[in-house]
Short mmCIF file of C-alpha atoms in Angstrom, two decimals:
data_model
loop_
_atom_site.label_atom_id
_atom_site.label_comp_id
_atom_site.label_asym_id
_atom_site.label_seq_id
_atom_site.Cartn_x
_atom_site.Cartn_y
_atom_site.Cartn_z
CA MET A 1 0.00 0.00 0.00
CA GLY A 2 1.10 3.52 -0.68
CA LEU A 3 0.86 6.64 1.44
CA ASP A 4 -2.41 7.73 -0.19
CA ASP A 5 -3.98 4.31 0.50
CA ASP A 6 -2.90 4.43 4.15
CA ILE A 7 -4.28 7.94 4.58
CA ALA A 8 -7.60 6.90 2.99
CA ILE A 9 -7.91 3.92 5.35
CA LEU A 10 -7.18 6.09 8.39
CA ALA A 11 -9.61 8.76 7.18
CA ASP A 12 -12.37 6.12 7.14
CA ALA A 13 -11.60 4.98 10.70
CA PRO A 14 -13.78 6.24 13.56
CA LEU A 15 -12.26 9.23 15.34
CA PHE A 16 -9.76 9.91 12.54
CA GLY A 17 -12.15 10.98 9.77
CA PHE A 18 -12.04 14.63 10.78
CA LEU A 19 -8.22 14.84 10.85
CA ASP A 20 -6.66 16.75 8.01
CA ARG A 21 -4.21 15.18 5.58
CA ASP A 22 -1.12 16.42 7.47
CA ALA A 23 -2.32 14.86 10.73
CA LEU A 24 -3.10 11.58 8.95
CA ARG A 25 0.33 11.66 7.30
CA LEU A 26 1.95 12.05 10.73
CA LEU A 27 0.00 9.06 12.02
CA THR A 28 0.96 7.00 8.99
CA PHE A 29 4.67 7.72 9.33
CA ALA A 30 4.92 7.49 13.12
CA ALA A 31 2.62 4.55 13.90
CA GLU A 32 3.88 1.01 14.31
CA ARG A 33 2.68 -1.49 11.69
CA ARG A 34 2.20 -5.16 12.32
CA GLU A 35 1.48 -7.95 9.87
CA LEU A 36 -0.42 -10.98 11.14
CA ALA A 37 -0.92 -14.43 9.70
CA ASP A 38 -4.12 -16.43 10.09
CA GLY A 39 -4.68 -17.19 13.78
CA ASP A 40 -1.96 -14.84 15.07
CA LEU A 41 -2.80 -13.21 18.38
CA LEU A 42 -2.90 -9.42 18.24
CA PHE A 43 -3.50 -9.19 21.99
CA ALA A 44 -4.93 -11.29 24.82
CA ARG A 45 -7.49 -10.50 27.49
CA GLY A 46 -5.67 -8.84 30.38
CA ASP A 47 -2.72 -7.60 28.28
CA PRO A 48 -1.75 -3.97 28.82
CA ALA A 49 -3.77 -1.68 26.53
CA ASP A 50 -1.09 0.73 25.41
CA GLY A 51 -2.59 1.98 22.18
CA GLY A 52 -5.35 1.48 19.66
CA PHE A 53 -5.21 -0.44 16.40
CA VAL A 54 -6.56 0.51 12.99
CA VAL A 55 -7.15 -2.48 10.71
CA MET A 56 -5.34 -1.69 7.46
CA SER A 57 -6.25 -4.96 5.73
CA GLY A 58 -7.83 -8.29 6.56
CA THR A 59 -10.03 -9.10 9.53
CA ILE A 60 -9.43 -9.19 13.27
CA ARG A 61 -11.74 -11.38 15.35
CA LEU A 62 -12.51 -10.11 18.85
CA ALA A 63 -13.59 -12.89 21.20
CA PRO A 64 -16.93 -12.36 22.94
CA ARG A 65 -16.77 -11.18 26.54
CA VAL A 66 -19.57 -13.55 27.51
CA ALA A 67 -19.89 -17.17 26.40
CA GLU A 68 -23.27 -16.81 24.64
CA ALA A 69 -22.31 -13.80 22.51
CA GLU A 70 -21.02 -13.81 18.96
CA PRO A 71 -17.47 -12.65 18.22
CA VAL A 72 -16.98 -9.22 16.68
CA ARG A 73 -15.13 -9.03 13.39
CA ALA A 74 -13.22 -5.84 12.65
CA GLY A 75 -12.32 -5.17 9.02
CA ARG A 76 -10.56 -2.46 7.06
CA SER A 77 -10.59 0.97 8.78
CA ALA A 78 -11.99 -0.42 12.04
CA LEU A 79 -10.58 1.12 15.22
CA ILE A 80 -9.90 -1.40 17.97
CA GLY A 81 -9.27 0.00 21.44
CA GLN A 82 -10.39 3.61 21.08
CA LEU A 83 -10.02 4.32 24.80
CA ALA A 84 -6.45 2.98 24.71
CA LEU A 85 -5.54 5.89 22.40
CA PHE A 86 -5.81 8.15 25.44
CA VAL A 87 -5.33 6.10 28.61
CA ARG A 88 -3.55 2.92 29.48
CA GLY A 89 -5.51 0.00 30.87
CA THR A 90 -5.97 -3.69 30.13
CA ARG A 91 -7.46 -5.44 27.12
CA PRO A 92 -10.97 -6.76 27.80
CA THR A 93 -10.82 -9.57 25.24
CA ASP A 94 -8.64 -11.61 22.88
CA ALA A 95 -8.04 -10.42 19.30
CA ARG A 96 -6.81 -12.75 16.54
CA ALA A 97 -6.30 -12.44 12.81
CA GLU A 98 -8.74 -14.27 10.56
CA GLY A 99 -6.55 -14.80 7.54
CA ALA A 100 -3.69 -12.46 6.76
CA ALA A 101 -4.13 -9.00 8.26
CA GLU A 102 -2.23 -5.80 8.86
CA VAL A 103 -2.82 -3.30 11.65
CA MET A 104 -1.43 0.08 12.57
CA ARG A 105 -0.81 0.65 16.30
CA ILE A 106 -1.30 4.19 17.56
CA THR A 107 0.04 4.82 21.04
CA PRO A 108 -1.26 7.41 23.50
CA THR A 109 2.04 9.29 23.08
CA LEU A 110 1.56 9.51 19.30
CA MET A 111 -2.09 10.48 19.68
CA ARG A 112 -1.14 13.22 22.15
CA ARG A 113 1.48 14.51 19.69
CA VAL A 114 -1.07 14.68 16.86
CA LEU A 115 -3.57 16.49 19.07
CA GLU A 116 -0.94 18.98 20.25
CA GLU A 117 0.22 19.73 16.71
CA PHE A 118 -3.32 19.93 15.30
CA PRO A 119 -5.56 21.79 17.81
CA ALA A 120 -8.61 21.68 15.53
CA ALA A 121 -8.33 17.89 15.55
CA ALA A 122 -8.11 17.94 19.34
CA GLN A 123 -11.38 19.88 19.53
CA SER A 124 -13.07 17.44 17.15
CA VAL A 125 -11.88 14.45 19.19
CA TYR A 126 -13.15 16.13 22.35
CA ASP A 127 -16.53 16.85 20.76
CA THR A 128 -16.88 13.30 19.44
CA LEU A 129 -15.97 11.70 22.76
CA ALA A 130 -18.33 14.05 24.61
CA ILE A 131 -21.21 12.99 22.36
CA ASP A 132 -20.31 9.32 22.90
CA LEU A 133 -20.35 9.88 26.66
CA VAL A 134 -23.74 11.58 26.56
CA ASP A 135 -25.11 8.66 24.52
CA LEU A 136 -23.65 6.16 27.00
CA VAL A 137 -25.24 7.93 29.96
CA ALA A 138 -28.61 7.97 28.16
CA ASP A 139 -28.29 4.23 27.47
CA LEU A 140 -27.43 3.57 31.11
CA ASP A 141 -30.46 5.59 32.22
CA ARG A 142 -32.71 3.44 29.99
CA VAL A 143 -31.25 0.28 31.50
CA ARG A 144 -31.72 1.66 35.01
CA VAL A 145 -35.41 2.33 34.28
CA LEU A 146 -35.88 -1.21 32.99
CA LEU A 147 -34.22 -2.69 36.05
CA GLU A 148 -36.31 -0.61 38.45
CA ASP A 149 -39.60 -1.89 36.97
#
C-alpha cells in the first residue's frame, strides 16, 4: 500500500475521519505497523492496553466477553481499542487475525502529539468523545429504568 492508501484507510476509521491530511500523514509515518498471519494473536485479554489499532487490511476477530455472545469481526478501517488511544488499561478480550491481516498501532504518546500539533483535531476528538459519553449515559439511564420496573 502507498501513502495515499494508508491515509484513505485512516480517514475512514472512527475518530480519525475529521483529521486533516497532514495529521493523517503524521500518524501513517509514526505509527507502528504489524502484519499478522491467520490465527496470530494481536493481543490477549488482560494484556496492557497501550494503544489502539486501525485495521489496514484483513479481519481481526474479537472474542466475545460472555460465552453466549457472537465474536466481533473488525475489518478495514476499524478502530480497535479507542479508549487505549488516550489512557492505558488492560485489554478486555482476545483479538486474533482471521486470515492475513495488517494493523497500525497508535500509542497514547503519538495520539497526544497529533492532538498537540493539530488543535482543531483535538477539539473534534473532544466533541466526538463528549457525544459518545452523553449517549452512553442515556443508554445507562434506559437500562436503570428497565431494572427498576
